[in-house]
XYZ file of C-alpha atoms in Angstrom:
449
model
C 0.000 0.000 0.000
C 1.493 3.343 -1.105
C 1.453 5.575 1.931
C 3.696 8.388 3.146
C 4.876 8.552 6.744
C 4.125 11.666 8.768
C 7.828 12.590 8.643
C 7.793 12.402 4.836
C 4.641 14.525 4.588
C 6.261 17.115 6.865
C 9.442 17.086 4.761
C 7.520 17.732 1.531
C 5.419 20.420 3.243
C 8.503 22.278 4.501
C 10.172 21.968 1.088
C 7.166 23.572 -0.559
C 7.098 26.320 2.067
C 10.796 27.040 1.436
C 10.130 27.286 -2.301
C 7.267 29.745 -1.829
C 8.818 31.836 0.922
C 10.909 34.407 -0.901
C 11.390 38.142 -1.212
C 7.771 39.258 -1.538
C 6.639 37.175 1.428
C 9.019 39.133 3.653
C 8.366 42.717 2.602
C 4.633 43.087 1.929
C 3.007 41.945 5.222
C 4.936 44.413 7.474
C 4.166 47.361 5.176
C 0.513 46.281 4.974
C 0.270 45.915 8.762
C 1.620 49.419 9.334
C -0.951 50.971 6.982
C -3.877 48.764 8.074
C -3.438 49.548 11.783
C -6.344 48.204 13.828
C -7.751 46.602 10.666
C -4.615 44.490 10.201
C -6.398 41.165 10.760
C -8.958 41.885 8.036
C -6.245 43.025 5.664
C -4.250 39.903 6.532
C -7.233 37.680 5.696
C -7.450 39.239 2.225
C -3.694 38.885 1.742
C -3.724 35.195 2.662
C -6.679 34.560 0.348
C -4.984 35.901 -2.797
C -1.503 34.695 -1.884
C -1.518 31.279 -0.198
C -5.170 30.655 -1.121
C -4.798 31.100 -4.885
C -1.456 29.268 -4.850
C -3.114 26.299 -3.131
C -6.060 26.295 -5.539
C -3.640 26.474 -8.474
C -1.643 23.484 -7.256
C -4.803 21.459 -6.697
C -6.131 22.404 -10.148
C -2.879 21.304 -11.810
C -2.657 17.973 -9.986
C -6.295 17.180 -10.790
C -5.794 17.669 -14.539
C -2.212 16.392 -14.875
C 1.227 17.227 -13.528
C 2.218 20.690 -14.794
C 0.910 24.063 -15.906
C 0.663 23.012 -19.564
C -1.932 20.384 -18.624
C -4.129 23.134 -17.213
C -3.659 25.280 -20.316
C -4.553 22.304 -22.518
C -8.134 22.605 -21.276
C -8.312 25.415 -23.850
C -5.701 24.465 -26.466
C -2.022 23.663 -26.822
C -1.287 27.116 -28.199
C -2.979 28.718 -25.197
C -1.074 26.320 -22.944
C 2.223 27.698 -24.252
C 0.966 31.279 -23.962
C -0.135 30.709 -20.346
C 3.143 29.073 -19.357
C 5.236 31.808 -21.002
C 3.261 34.562 -19.221
C 3.557 32.885 -15.824
C 7.269 32.139 -16.232
C 7.921 35.752 -17.257
C 5.998 37.041 -14.218
C 7.765 34.832 -11.692
C 11.010 35.124 -13.637
C 12.814 38.145 -15.091
C 9.949 40.657 -15.110
C 9.124 40.837 -11.404
C 9.975 38.031 -8.978
C 13.633 37.485 -9.902
C 14.633 41.183 -9.908
C 12.889 41.514 -6.553
C 15.134 38.842 -5.019
C 18.129 41.035 -5.851
C 16.434 44.237 -4.668
C 15.303 42.765 -1.341
C 18.739 41.214 -0.729
C 20.340 44.627 -1.139
C 17.673 46.497 0.875
C 17.797 44.165 3.897
C 21.365 42.859 3.924
C 23.544 45.689 2.576
C 21.818 49.076 2.205
C 21.491 49.803 5.969
C 25.277 49.685 6.289
C 26.126 51.802 3.231
C 26.276 55.659 3.227
C 23.439 57.177 1.221
C 25.754 58.728 -1.388
C 27.079 55.282 -2.302
C 23.674 53.563 -2.445
C 23.386 53.466 -6.251
C 26.927 52.199 -6.832
C 26.673 49.632 -4.057
C 23.324 48.443 -5.420
C 24.893 47.838 -8.837
C 27.816 45.961 -7.289
C 25.733 43.830 -4.906
C 23.023 42.902 -7.395
C 25.706 42.256 -10.014
C 27.430 39.766 -7.693
C 24.046 38.335 -6.668
C 22.961 37.519 -10.221
C 26.439 36.348 -11.249
C 26.278 33.807 -8.410
C 22.764 32.900 -9.482
C 24.046 32.220 -12.986
C 27.043 30.241 -11.719
C 25.111 28.156 -9.203
C 22.186 27.500 -11.553
C 24.365 24.988 -13.406
C 24.274 22.728 -10.333
C 21.629 24.138 -7.971
C 20.441 21.064 -6.076
C 23.120 20.970 -3.378
C 23.072 24.740 -2.804
C 19.275 24.909 -2.581
C 19.214 21.902 -0.257
C 21.784 23.406 2.133
C 20.127 26.818 2.191
C 16.645 25.325 2.537
C 17.718 22.982 5.329
C 19.727 25.457 7.423
C 19.061 29.068 6.463
C 15.273 28.897 6.084
C 14.952 27.762 9.751
C 17.279 30.637 10.753
C 15.044 33.045 8.851
C 11.918 31.659 10.550
C 13.553 31.813 13.976
C 14.513 35.440 13.285
C 10.898 36.321 12.462
C 9.630 34.526 15.571
C 12.225 36.350 17.690
C 11.196 39.743 16.274
C 7.520 38.921 16.852
C 8.088 37.905 20.477
C 10.263 40.999 21.034
C 7.418 43.183 19.741
C 4.992 41.475 22.134
C 7.308 41.958 25.124
C 8.742 45.376 24.247
C 8.475 48.047 26.930
C 7.134 51.124 25.126
C 8.393 53.386 27.904
C 11.995 52.608 26.953
C 13.473 54.990 24.381
C 14.589 53.424 21.107
C 15.364 54.383 17.509
C 11.949 53.065 16.420
C 8.673 54.110 18.010
C 6.301 51.306 19.033
C 2.964 51.447 20.766
C -0.704 50.621 20.622
C -1.896 49.723 17.159
C -2.997 53.002 15.479
C -6.021 53.731 13.329
C -5.879 52.515 9.708
C -4.608 54.824 6.988
C -6.184 55.644 3.625
C -8.091 52.905 1.875
C -7.408 50.462 4.719
C -9.949 52.398 6.770
C -12.669 51.652 4.196
C -11.989 48.262 2.597
C -9.114 46.574 4.479
C -9.969 43.024 3.384
C -10.118 43.886 -0.297
C -7.003 46.058 -0.169
C -5.258 43.136 1.525
C -6.271 41.027 -1.474
C -4.506 43.477 -3.777
C -1.370 43.289 -1.617
C -1.559 39.498 -1.888
C -1.218 39.807 -5.662
C 2.202 41.403 -5.167
C 3.730 38.377 -3.439
C 3.386 36.465 -6.755
C 2.676 33.105 -5.096
C -0.624 32.721 -6.959
C 0.887 32.196 -10.434
C 3.865 30.396 -8.882
C 1.507 27.733 -7.513
C 0.767 26.635 -11.082
C 4.487 26.058 -11.710
C 5.517 24.695 -8.307
C 2.879 21.934 -8.244
C 5.332 19.685 -10.073
C 7.747 20.011 -7.120
C 5.298 18.278 -4.769
C 4.333 15.711 -7.375
C 7.965 14.755 -7.994
C 8.726 14.700 -4.261
C 5.764 12.400 -3.541
C 6.730 10.133 -6.428
C 10.275 10.070 -5.082
C 8.927 8.368 -1.959
C 7.487 5.577 -4.108
C 3.883 6.730 -4.497
C 2.670 5.935 -8.021
C -1.128 5.961 -7.759
C -2.454 9.219 -9.261
C -5.235 9.595 -6.686
C -2.783 9.241 -3.810
C -0.404 11.717 -5.448
C -3.285 14.195 -5.684
C -4.223 13.482 -2.059
C -0.720 14.116 -0.701
C -0.304 17.175 -2.920
C -3.427 18.674 -1.373
C -2.338 17.745 2.181
C 1.159 19.197 1.748
C -0.255 22.254 -0.008
C -2.618 22.952 2.880
C 0.228 22.469 5.354
C 2.546 24.901 3.576
C -0.299 27.428 3.235
C -0.925 27.185 6.992
C 2.758 27.850 7.768
C 2.754 30.804 5.372
C -0.373 32.180 7.070
C 1.265 31.933 10.521
C 4.391 33.744 9.298
C 2.275 36.416 7.588
C 0.427 37.020 10.851
C 3.684 37.632 12.728
C 5.081 39.936 10.037
C 1.810 41.884 9.746
C 1.619 42.321 13.511
C 5.215 43.620 13.577
C 4.218 46.268 11.042
C 0.996 47.122 12.900
C 2.746 47.953 16.200
C 5.551 49.935 14.508
C 4.613 53.603 14.524
C 7.715 55.024 12.808
C 6.941 55.295 9.051
C 9.122 53.505 6.480
C 9.353 53.626 2.693
C 8.725 49.888 2.279
C 8.451 46.657 4.230
C 12.090 45.740 3.715
C 13.367 48.895 5.401
C 10.833 48.475 8.219
C 11.781 44.879 8.950
C 15.535 45.461 9.018
C 15.344 48.570 11.191
C 12.949 46.959 13.671
C 15.116 43.818 13.864
C 18.272 45.859 14.528
C 16.432 47.909 17.142
C 14.881 45.003 19.044
C 17.599 42.355 18.687
C 20.654 44.555 18.359
C 23.171 45.016 15.572
C 23.837 41.268 15.408
C 20.113 40.563 14.942
C 19.985 42.813 11.891
C 23.047 41.123 10.410
C 21.652 37.614 10.999
C 18.327 38.582 9.400
C 20.136 40.175 6.450
C 22.277 37.073 5.832
C 19.303 34.717 6.133
C 17.237 36.847 3.734
C 20.174 37.103 1.317
C 20.535 33.347 1.057
C 16.788 32.724 1.036
C 16.487 35.130 -1.896
C 19.466 33.427 -3.558
C 17.722 30.058 -3.254
C 14.551 31.491 -4.744
C 16.519 33.155 -7.536
C 18.309 29.899 -8.396
C 15.024 27.970 -8.392
C 13.305 30.517 -10.620
C 16.277 30.718 -12.987
C 16.563 26.967 -13.457
C 12.828 26.442 -13.948
C 12.673 29.358 -16.405
C 15.726 28.135 -18.356
C 14.475 24.529 -18.396
C 11.110 25.546 -19.825
C 12.414 27.920 -22.484
C 15.211 25.545 -23.515
C 12.503 22.957 -24.136
C 10.548 25.559 -26.109
C 13.613 26.699 -28.094
C 16.076 23.756 -28.163
C 18.446 25.643 -30.469
C 19.202 28.122 -27.648
C 21.431 26.573 -25.011
C 20.402 26.305 -21.358
C 23.436 28.390 -20.282
C 22.656 31.152 -22.763
C 19.059 31.423 -21.512
C 20.342 31.466 -17.933
C 22.803 34.255 -18.765
C 20.116 36.332 -20.504
C 17.588 35.996 -17.682
C 20.196 36.853 -15.013
C 21.441 39.906 -16.938
C 17.893 41.158 -17.524
C 16.984 40.620 -13.853
C 20.122 42.526 -12.787
C 19.080 45.546 -14.878
C 15.469 45.533 -13.657
C 16.457 45.024 -9.992
C 18.239 48.389 -9.963
C 15.106 50.448 -10.539
C 14.656 50.201 -6.749
C 12.384 48.080 -4.592
C 9.630 50.673 -4.141
C 9.549 51.521 -7.862
C 9.534 47.816 -8.781
C 6.514 47.238 -6.548
C 4.664 50.213 -8.072
C 5.330 48.997 -11.630
C 4.290 45.412 -10.967
C 0.962 46.119 -9.242
C -1.187 47.138 -12.270
C 0.155 44.195 -14.301
C -0.665 41.747 -11.524
C -4.144 43.261 -11.121
C -4.748 42.359 -14.785
C -3.203 38.894 -14.746
C -4.424 37.467 -11.433
C -8.164 37.481 -12.257
C -7.512 35.605 -15.528
C -5.536 32.951 -13.662
C -8.206 32.630 -10.978
C -10.961 32.197 -13.573
C -9.078 29.395 -15.342
C -8.282 27.645 -12.056
C -11.857 27.819 -10.753
C -13.399 26.721 -14.054
C -10.994 23.763 -14.195
C -12.786 22.291 -11.178
C -15.941 22.127 -13.328
C -14.263 20.607 -16.378
C -16.406 17.432 -16.213
C -19.522 19.608 -16.556
C -17.960 21.931 -19.139
C -16.643 18.966 -21.204
C -15.707 20.057 -24.751
C -17.148 23.574 -24.467
C -13.815 25.343 -24.371
C -15.315 28.742 -25.132
C -16.416 28.717 -21.487
C -12.766 29.110 -20.481
C -11.938 31.523 -23.297
C -14.816 33.982 -22.815
C -14.648 33.732 -19.033
C -10.981 34.764 -19.093
C -11.406 37.436 -21.794
C -14.311 39.136 -20.026
C -12.429 39.017 -16.707
C -9.316 40.488 -18.315
C -11.233 43.393 -19.872
C -12.601 44.526 -16.505
C -9.308 43.832 -14.739
C -7.382 45.788 -17.385
C -9.460 48.920 -16.768
C -9.073 48.453 -13.013
C -5.305 47.994 -13.335
C -4.930 51.118 -15.468
C -6.998 53.100 -13.004
C -4.687 51.981 -10.173
C -1.936 54.060 -11.829
C -4.317 56.978 -12.467
C -4.900 56.243 -16.162
C -8.527 56.676 -17.168
C -10.011 55.187 -20.328
C -12.817 57.747 -20.413
C -16.297 56.357 -20.941
C -15.016 52.777 -20.615
C -13.776 53.489 -17.089
C -17.071 55.235 -16.245
C -19.050 52.203 -17.456
C -16.866 49.813 -15.465
C -17.655 51.741 -12.287
C -21.246 50.544 -12.692
C -20.180 46.898 -12.522
C -20.923 45.310 -9.124
C -17.866 44.968 -6.848
C -15.702 47.146 -9.126
C -14.950 49.591 -6.308
C -13.655 46.608 -4.323
C -11.207 45.701 -7.146
C -13.388 42.675 -7.914
C -15.220 44.084 -10.920
C -14.011 41.148 -13.019
C -16.211 38.579 -11.222
C -19.567 39.357 -12.898
C -18.030 39.715 -16.405
C -16.220 36.396 -15.922
C -19.478 34.654 -15.005
C -21.284 36.211 -17.974
C -18.444 35.213 -20.300
C -18.467 31.623 -19.035
C -22.261 31.408 -19.508
C -21.981 32.776 -23.051
C -19.335 30.160 -23.701
C -21.931 27.436 -23.108
C -23.846 28.433 -26.249
C -23.672 25.686 -28.899
C -22.800 27.718 -32.011
C -19.144 28.452 -31.138
C -16.780 26.672 -33.526
C -14.349 25.933 -30.700
C -17.100 24.084 -28.849
C -17.689 21.912 -31.888
C -14.084 20.639 -31.991
C -13.154 17.557 -30.046
C -11.554 18.277 -26.719
C -9.093 15.478 -27.329
C -7.508 17.372 -30.222
C -6.538 20.809 -28.893
C -3.729 21.082 -31.426
C -6.251 21.940 -34.133
C -7.123 25.192 -32.425
């Protein structure tokens, strides 16, 4: 009987957590907690939903239809499958997630110890070394990732727990470089819709799309323990996914609380976390956190680089794996030097457009037995969702599309950044109509489309 021991389930769960827990998971919860104030728990709930929640749903969707993201895309067509995979790999690769690993490493590990006038030069040097090491180690990443995941991830978690406990026990009457106190009132939009704003912050962590790619990690790990039955693989994938999501949620709570009780304003979550750590745990505490974050980001960067290079080398066999690795590392180095705050601001509208499309595909995949060959359900559901999400994303950077934006404001839930839900439902229902040519093609032959 194929059955995993509790120790094996825990090992796979912690491996998945280590894969997910990267740069964004560290910096967004503290910044969100500081702005959300007394509404931090509601904001946290929204953050967990769109971060760990969507990642978990994505992994489950993939394992129920096959083993990797292309199997999910094949519900529509093989061409769409490639398009979906390319978009996701670009998002979690050189466009946003990879550059952020370099930016966060510099912000938390190096910048606090560098004079302001040398910040730009030191950023170029540090991120240059960071991505050179990523390129070098990506040729044989397994041992490095294993060592960092086994030793430095626990150090990082212990650092967060120590900061959290220090915040709980801190005597506010004692003078310090950072001001702490009772949790203040929420600021800005967090006073009105904290849960839904927390959902938007959850987009930024990029774990949602990553769940579609990282599902194969659990599947391979479970198979490595000798489990061959597909139903049992799906079962253990779901169990380990829930476990890793629970650990992420616990860590997010601690980080959000740290931000909520910190009254001194900071430019971003990275600066907040390092300064608070140095203040509460001393100079050595800040250094330990910086080193742990540096290596955790390095592990994430190596994992993203290798998965990106593997996929695109398979897509373009004529381009060598090393050449793709070099290109992606060079591109990430350039993007990482726009600055952490600027990188976050640039990525948000794009993620607001992409996330709803991913969610629609994932949710509809659970109804594939009812949808059967009617693939226009997926197509129109995603297109309608994207149209509303596109307007919403543009509006988030103060770009109005005139009458189109005005019309979108009449859509239910639009003011909550969920205006894509009703259009997605309408699109999926329209996709059920029998006259669509795509619905008349056999689902077993997606290559024709």
